[in-house]
XYZ file of C-alpha atoms in Angstrom:
467
model
C 7.217 52.851 -15.005
C 6.414 52.192 -11.387
C 3.461 54.110 -9.994
C 3.731 55.426 -6.449
C 1.034 54.533 -3.965
C -1.849 56.945 -4.136
C -4.801 57.550 -1.861
C -7.685 58.797 -3.938
C -11.183 59.786 -2.959
C -13.796 58.110 -5.096
C -15.945 61.222 -4.835
C -13.285 63.439 -6.373
C -13.276 64.192 -10.064
C -10.256 62.580 -11.638
C -9.249 63.005 -15.236
C -8.396 59.609 -16.685
C -6.558 61.113 -19.605
C -4.229 63.090 -17.318
C -3.619 60.005 -15.199
C -2.970 57.875 -18.244
C -0.505 60.410 -19.624
C 1.351 60.572 -16.323
C 1.604 56.803 -16.217
C 2.953 56.371 -19.714
C 6.402 56.792 -21.148
C 6.814 56.816 -24.886
C 10.476 56.346 -25.585
C 12.665 54.151 -27.724
C 9.552 52.777 -29.375
C 8.283 51.098 -26.180
C 5.241 52.000 -24.130
C 4.306 51.478 -20.491
C 0.752 52.158 -19.345
C -1.131 51.907 -16.061
C -4.497 52.737 -17.556
C -5.969 49.371 -16.532
C -5.003 49.941 -12.916
C -7.050 53.108 -12.778
C -10.000 51.527 -14.536
C -9.980 48.775 -11.922
C -9.990 51.431 -9.234
C -12.905 53.220 -10.871
C -14.896 50.017 -11.249
C -14.292 48.993 -7.650
C -15.138 52.218 -5.866
C -18.111 54.462 -5.387
C -18.167 56.028 -1.936
C -14.983 54.872 -0.293
C -11.267 55.569 -0.388
C -9.047 53.088 -2.140
C -5.315 52.578 -1.902
C -3.949 51.712 -5.307
C -0.489 50.219 -5.546
C 1.137 49.111 -8.766
C 4.514 47.384 -8.882
C 6.333 45.270 -11.438
C 4.598 42.104 -10.264
C 1.248 42.898 -8.715
C -1.599 45.347 -8.527
C -3.494 45.065 -5.240
C -6.448 47.100 -4.068
C -7.960 47.463 -0.637
C -11.368 49.023 -0.033
C -11.882 50.439 3.441
C -15.499 49.409 3.860
C -17.612 46.344 3.306
C -19.217 47.622 0.118
C -15.830 48.109 -1.447
C -14.604 44.670 -0.422
C -17.701 43.099 -1.915
C -17.216 44.931 -5.212
C -13.594 44.085 -5.827
C -11.501 40.966 -6.242
C -7.755 41.427 -6.012
C -6.372 41.432 -9.536
C -2.854 40.103 -9.807
C -0.123 40.286 -12.407
C -1.509 43.218 -14.374
C 1.922 44.239 -15.485
C 4.919 41.929 -15.258
C 7.430 44.237 -16.835
C 9.265 47.255 -15.541
C 9.635 50.671 -17.125
C 9.008 50.800 -20.828
C 7.407 47.387 -21.262
C 4.055 46.310 -22.591
C 2.899 43.249 -20.647
C 0.358 40.652 -21.741
C 0.581 38.164 -18.874
C -2.830 38.718 -17.333
C -5.376 35.980 -18.009
C -8.235 37.757 -16.220
C -8.337 41.385 -15.092
C -11.532 41.319 -13.146
C -13.732 38.529 -11.811
C -17.413 39.132 -11.309
C -17.873 40.657 -7.873
C -20.864 40.108 -5.634
C -22.569 43.426 -6.263
C -26.213 42.412 -6.051
C -26.723 43.575 -9.648
C -28.278 41.281 -12.196
C -28.119 41.791 -15.920
C -31.591 42.817 -17.089
C -31.782 42.460 -20.836
C -34.702 43.835 -22.853
C -37.365 41.409 -23.970
C -37.959 40.452 -27.580
C -41.059 42.663 -27.501
C -38.999 45.613 -26.237
C -36.527 45.175 -29.079
C -39.229 44.753 -31.713
C -40.822 48.039 -30.625
C -37.556 49.959 -30.401
C -37.479 53.125 -32.502
C -34.525 55.300 -33.401
C -34.684 58.640 -31.580
C -34.536 61.834 -33.628
C -30.774 62.323 -33.412
C -29.272 65.366 -35.115
C -26.072 67.383 -35.384
C -25.646 71.151 -35.230
C -23.021 70.990 -37.970
C -23.369 70.479 -41.710
C -21.784 67.380 -43.149
C -19.624 67.163 -46.255
C -18.119 64.300 -48.210
C -14.732 64.379 -49.926
C -15.059 65.187 -53.649
C -12.789 62.226 -54.520
C -14.912 59.700 -52.636
C -16.086 57.799 -55.698
C -12.550 57.723 -57.057
C -10.964 56.178 -53.959
C -13.869 53.916 -53.006
C -13.225 51.122 -55.491
C -9.528 50.695 -54.668
C -10.149 50.926 -50.930
C -13.075 48.484 -51.061
C -10.829 45.897 -52.696
C -8.195 46.311 -49.964
C -10.840 46.209 -47.211
C -12.305 42.956 -48.571
C -8.854 41.344 -48.640
C -8.299 42.343 -45.021
C -11.748 41.219 -43.847
C -11.414 37.759 -45.480
C -15.132 37.171 -45.527
C -16.532 33.672 -46.089
C -18.897 34.366 -48.993
C -19.660 36.666 -51.888
C -22.819 37.869 -50.150
C -20.796 38.844 -47.077
C -18.394 40.778 -49.298
C -21.290 42.586 -50.960
C -22.700 43.511 -47.572
C -19.317 44.862 -46.474
C -19.218 47.085 -49.557
C -22.743 48.250 -48.809
C -21.580 49.272 -45.321
C -19.673 52.151 -46.967
C -16.552 52.156 -44.781
C -14.627 54.452 -47.178
C -17.563 56.869 -47.121
C -17.322 57.181 -43.338
C -13.725 58.369 -43.614
C -14.552 60.663 -46.536
C -17.250 62.204 -44.332
C -14.684 62.564 -41.559
C -12.077 64.094 -43.875
C -13.869 66.009 -46.642
C -10.873 68.357 -46.855
C -7.999 65.869 -46.871
C -4.705 67.439 -47.910
C -3.895 64.816 -50.526
C -5.468 61.759 -52.101
C -2.556 59.646 -50.839
C -3.170 60.610 -47.217
C -6.908 60.150 -47.648
C -6.378 56.562 -48.832
C -3.965 55.882 -45.960
C -6.536 57.148 -43.456
C -9.330 55.113 -45.059
C -7.301 51.907 -44.836
C -6.213 52.374 -41.224
C -9.640 53.442 -39.942
C -11.365 50.685 -41.946
C -8.904 48.186 -40.453
C -9.878 49.367 -36.980
C -13.560 48.964 -37.830
C -13.054 45.404 -39.072
C -11.107 44.569 -35.918
C -13.831 46.243 -33.860
C -16.370 43.695 -35.105
C -14.265 40.895 -33.615
C -13.572 42.934 -30.470
C -17.296 43.408 -29.819
C -18.512 39.901 -30.639
C -18.787 37.753 -27.476
C -18.084 34.588 -29.487
C -14.886 35.975 -31.014
C -12.419 38.281 -29.249
C -15.157 40.110 -27.345
C -14.948 37.741 -24.352
C -11.430 36.365 -24.909
C -9.082 38.418 -22.767
C -5.992 36.306 -23.506
C -6.266 36.507 -27.290
C -7.273 40.172 -27.140
C -4.189 40.943 -25.042
C -1.869 38.998 -27.317
C -3.190 40.698 -30.419
C -2.753 44.050 -28.644
C 0.908 43.191 -28.016
C 1.433 42.372 -31.677
C -0.375 45.507 -32.774
C 1.694 47.730 -30.482
C 4.876 46.097 -31.774
C 3.844 47.219 -35.257
C 2.970 50.769 -34.217
C 6.115 51.312 -32.140
C 8.505 49.898 -34.720
C 11.048 52.598 -35.674
C 9.833 54.183 -38.941
C 13.290 54.146 -40.510
C 13.922 50.450 -39.834
C 12.905 47.659 -42.155
C 9.908 45.706 -40.884
C 10.124 41.941 -41.029
C 7.113 40.290 -42.585
C 4.547 39.045 -40.085
C 3.976 35.334 -40.323
C 1.427 33.025 -38.754
C 1.057 33.273 -34.996
C -0.028 30.049 -33.255
C -1.820 32.103 -30.592
C -3.901 33.955 -33.175
C -6.124 32.835 -36.023
C -4.692 32.822 -39.533
C -7.151 35.585 -40.404
C -5.954 37.763 -37.530
C -2.284 37.227 -38.445
C -2.960 38.254 -42.044
C -4.851 41.320 -40.856
C -1.882 42.383 -38.732
C 0.422 41.916 -41.724
C -1.838 44.144 -43.833
C -1.835 46.820 -41.139
C 1.955 46.662 -40.829
C 2.291 47.343 -44.548
C 0.029 50.393 -44.614
C 1.385 51.693 -41.293
C 4.986 51.597 -42.533
C 3.940 53.696 -45.503
C 1.964 56.122 -43.339
C 4.194 56.632 -40.304
C 7.177 57.753 -42.373
C 5.144 60.787 -43.462
C 3.985 61.630 -39.937
C 5.818 64.070 -37.714
C 7.227 62.559 -34.496
C 4.553 64.355 -32.433
C 1.622 63.096 -34.517
C 3.077 59.580 -34.629
C 3.572 59.544 -30.853
C 0.053 60.857 -30.234
C -1.458 58.213 -32.498
C 0.534 55.407 -30.884
C -0.268 56.636 -27.382
C -4.009 56.841 -28.030
C -3.924 53.390 -29.623
C -2.356 52.089 -26.399
C -5.258 53.597 -24.448
C -7.743 52.130 -26.929
C -6.293 48.640 -26.603
C -6.372 48.859 -22.806
C -10.068 49.709 -23.014
C -10.683 46.787 -25.378
C -8.955 44.407 -22.966
C -11.030 45.691 -20.068
C -14.220 45.189 -22.094
C -13.184 41.611 -22.902
C -12.608 40.856 -19.218
C -15.977 42.327 -18.262
C -17.809 40.408 -20.992
C -16.078 37.175 -20.045
C -17.264 37.482 -16.456
C -20.644 39.077 -17.283
C -19.680 41.983 -15.046
C -21.972 44.959 -15.521
C -20.218 48.265 -14.753
C -22.055 51.300 -13.466
C -22.725 54.188 -15.830
C -19.720 56.318 -14.834
C -17.370 53.341 -15.120
C -18.851 52.437 -18.488
C -18.291 55.946 -19.822
C -14.659 55.916 -18.650
C -14.047 52.597 -20.387
C -16.118 53.505 -23.449
C -14.104 56.658 -24.035
C -10.887 54.660 -24.147
C -12.312 51.623 -25.928
C -13.373 53.809 -28.852
C -10.988 54.023 -31.786
C -12.509 57.433 -32.540
C -9.692 59.071 -30.555
C -6.849 57.680 -32.729
C -9.119 58.073 -35.770
C -9.334 61.819 -35.137
C -5.524 61.969 -35.095
C -5.493 60.214 -38.471
C -7.978 62.840 -39.628
C -5.640 65.619 -38.443
C -2.758 63.956 -40.306
C -4.745 63.603 -43.529
C -5.947 67.210 -43.231
C -2.440 68.586 -42.725
C -3.215 69.807 -39.197
C -0.553 69.714 -36.511
C -1.201 71.500 -33.240
C 1.751 72.179 -30.975
C 1.981 70.680 -27.496
C 0.867 73.867 -25.756
C -2.283 74.090 -27.873
C -3.069 70.425 -27.327
C -3.027 71.075 -23.578
C -5.484 73.969 -23.858
C -8.402 72.932 -21.579
C -10.951 73.914 -24.229
C -9.198 71.766 -26.836
C -9.010 68.712 -24.583
C -12.632 69.188 -23.530
C -13.795 69.533 -27.140
C -12.002 66.342 -28.147
C -13.478 64.394 -25.232
C -17.013 65.684 -25.790
C -16.874 65.072 -29.550
C -15.651 61.507 -29.040
C -18.336 60.873 -26.426
C -20.996 62.294 -28.767
C -19.961 59.901 -31.541
C -19.750 56.996 -29.087
C -23.243 57.613 -27.704
C -24.743 58.012 -31.183
C -23.044 54.743 -32.085
C -24.482 53.095 -28.970
C -27.980 54.147 -30.020
C -27.545 52.701 -33.517
C -25.593 49.567 -32.562
C -27.372 48.456 -29.372
C -30.044 46.453 -31.224
C -27.468 44.513 -33.231
C -25.227 43.990 -30.199
C -28.024 42.738 -27.964
C -29.063 40.181 -30.584
C -25.582 38.604 -30.342
C -25.514 38.774 -26.542
C -23.369 41.885 -26.109
C -24.519 44.231 -23.328
C -21.622 46.684 -23.609
C -23.593 49.695 -24.804
C -25.068 52.514 -22.755
C -28.778 51.737 -23.333
C -28.197 48.219 -21.974
C -26.167 49.542 -19.027
C -28.872 52.057 -18.137
C -31.671 49.528 -18.535
C -29.852 46.904 -16.496
C -28.215 48.829 -13.710
C -29.566 52.208 -12.780
C -32.025 52.438 -9.908
C -33.733 55.634 -8.736
C -32.676 55.204 -5.078
C -30.361 52.765 -3.343
C -33.139 51.018 -1.391
C -35.425 50.563 -4.382
C -35.660 47.516 -6.583
C -37.786 49.260 -9.196
C -35.795 50.094 -12.346
C -35.488 53.734 -13.327
C -36.173 52.857 -16.979
C -39.412 50.949 -17.279
C -38.807 50.202 -20.955
C -35.737 49.775 -23.095
C -36.977 52.620 -25.291
C -36.725 54.931 -22.253
C -33.042 54.061 -21.932
C -32.401 54.567 -25.663
C -34.160 57.942 -25.593
C -32.109 59.018 -22.581
C -28.852 58.214 -24.397
C -30.074 60.267 -27.355
C -30.709 63.196 -25.003
C -27.190 62.851 -23.594
C -25.856 63.007 -27.162
C -27.931 66.128 -27.797
C -26.440 67.756 -24.692
C -22.926 66.882 -25.879
C -23.685 68.392 -29.284
C -24.697 71.660 -27.587
C -21.560 71.611 -25.456
C -19.331 71.088 -28.513
C -21.104 73.899 -30.354
C -20.300 76.257 -27.486
C -16.673 75.117 -27.228
C -16.103 75.498 -30.971
C -17.542 79.015 -30.963
C -15.372 79.938 -27.991
C -12.189 78.565 -29.576
C -12.904 80.351 -32.851
C -13.331 83.610 -30.930
C -10.121 83.020 -28.972
C -8.125 82.395 -32.140
C -9.630 85.258 -34.138
C -7.977 87.936 -32.027
C -5.355 90.162 -33.717
C -2.723 89.090 -31.190
C -2.867 85.451 -32.320
C -0.242 84.256 -34.775
C -1.958 83.763 -38.187
C -0.500 80.283 -38.606
C -1.781 79.192 -35.174
C -5.176 80.715 -35.920
C -5.389 78.827 -39.224
C -4.471 75.530 -37.550
C -7.056 76.004 -34.796
C -9.870 76.931 -37.174
C -9.031 73.869 -39.278
C -8.944 71.703 -36.142
C -12.375 72.740 -34.849
C -13.790 72.244 -38.343
C -12.398 68.696 -38.288
C -14.103 68.002 -34.966
C -17.428 69.414 -36.190
C -17.253 67.498 -39.482
C -16.337 64.329 -37.603
C -19.452 64.625 -35.449
C -21.861 65.401 -38.278
C -20.187 62.967 -40.673
C -20.325 60.080 -38.210
C -24.019 60.654 -37.552
C -24.821 60.911 -41.263
C -22.991 57.621 -41.834
C -24.812 55.894 -38.970
C -28.073 56.734 -40.708
C -26.802 55.609 -44.130
C -24.951 52.363 -43.450
C -26.728 48.997 -43.134
C -24.015 47.995 -40.646
C -26.476 48.667 -37.813
C -29.859 47.050 -38.591
C -32.929 48.413 -36.817
C -36.353 46.878 -36.130
C -38.014 50.165 -37.070
C -36.601 52.479 -39.734
C -39.042 55.371 -39.927
C -36.499 57.860 -38.549
C -33.594 56.491 -40.563
C -34.137 58.321 -43.841
C -35.340 61.597 -42.346
C -31.852 62.737 -41.392
C -30.091 62.235 -44.712
C -29.766 65.533 -46.484
C -31.241 67.611 -43.679
C -27.822 68.973 -42.722
C -26.373 69.215 -46.199
């Protein structure tokens, strides 16, 4: 849909989720989103007012002062289509602007000395009692989807324990069938995430990332009752990627028919946001554009598949909140904080691996590269990479405390005699899901070899301490 011209102060607090929801129509199986337009605005502005205009053919931005003009290149052809279309015509969202910032990567010595901070969760973790029973079948499916080049790579993938992550997320899944569906879809997202993050694969390829996003959204928005044509080879995608999309289409058709319209729409909508974030990351990597911390956190929140993963967790757990409850400010805040907690913990664990392949899109790297104590200073705020890693761990600790408070408050609110028992049960189950997701994700980060570390002395200390 067309977005009216808006004059927004860069100093004001603006909720990206609200904006994204306002700019999206989900109808007749087709989605229109202006999420990228706002992200461009956020990246281009700090202390000036920006006029943002989006039409069917062009998104243009004008900054009113010199700093703004230096930070932004006009980005054309973001969305070619009109209402209800999903466009993939953009070849580059953002070109590197002349910001005066240079990417400062940690030295080999910094990385060799890096130690995992003492991360923890306030919540106990559990694993689904049927984990061992579903692991073998799911591992076989995951290996077929991943299409790895060697037996050793397949063994490593099994050692990464992808089914265990989901069983930690959903220890109280309603049925084994739904648990397996959730494992397959979330594992698929994790396999795709490896390609999305790798600068030599899709990580810096905006065109291919956008085209795959179009194909993926076509799968997710296909009417559940209609037969789905088999997905063949796509000349614009690798054979591996085409086969992965076909595998997802098969499991999605089985899953979406059991979802309520509200849950299905929420999942599809959050996947649209996720794919927009992935495309923005690809454009930034391609142009070696280093966002500031606030911009990174906006993009990171949407480029994390944890948001749609939590909806899969709700589905597998038999939880379905009504629209009014979903709009409760405490509920929306809890979801955002929980997702950010998991994302920051992931950044701490994954930054070493990502830096070794040339990927700077993690918060420790952003902090180490960009943040200065005062505008006129050239001395970095973080004198060592370890300082930046430790700061991210402290941010995660603060988010954990915030989620603990929100969960306690929601449990109190929904324990009152005036609350409908069914609504109270749903809310208590929902906050348990969020808590288990946080603790389960952290436990898995410590367990899986997916994220190698130069120093491992803190790695084994967490396992079992919350159980």
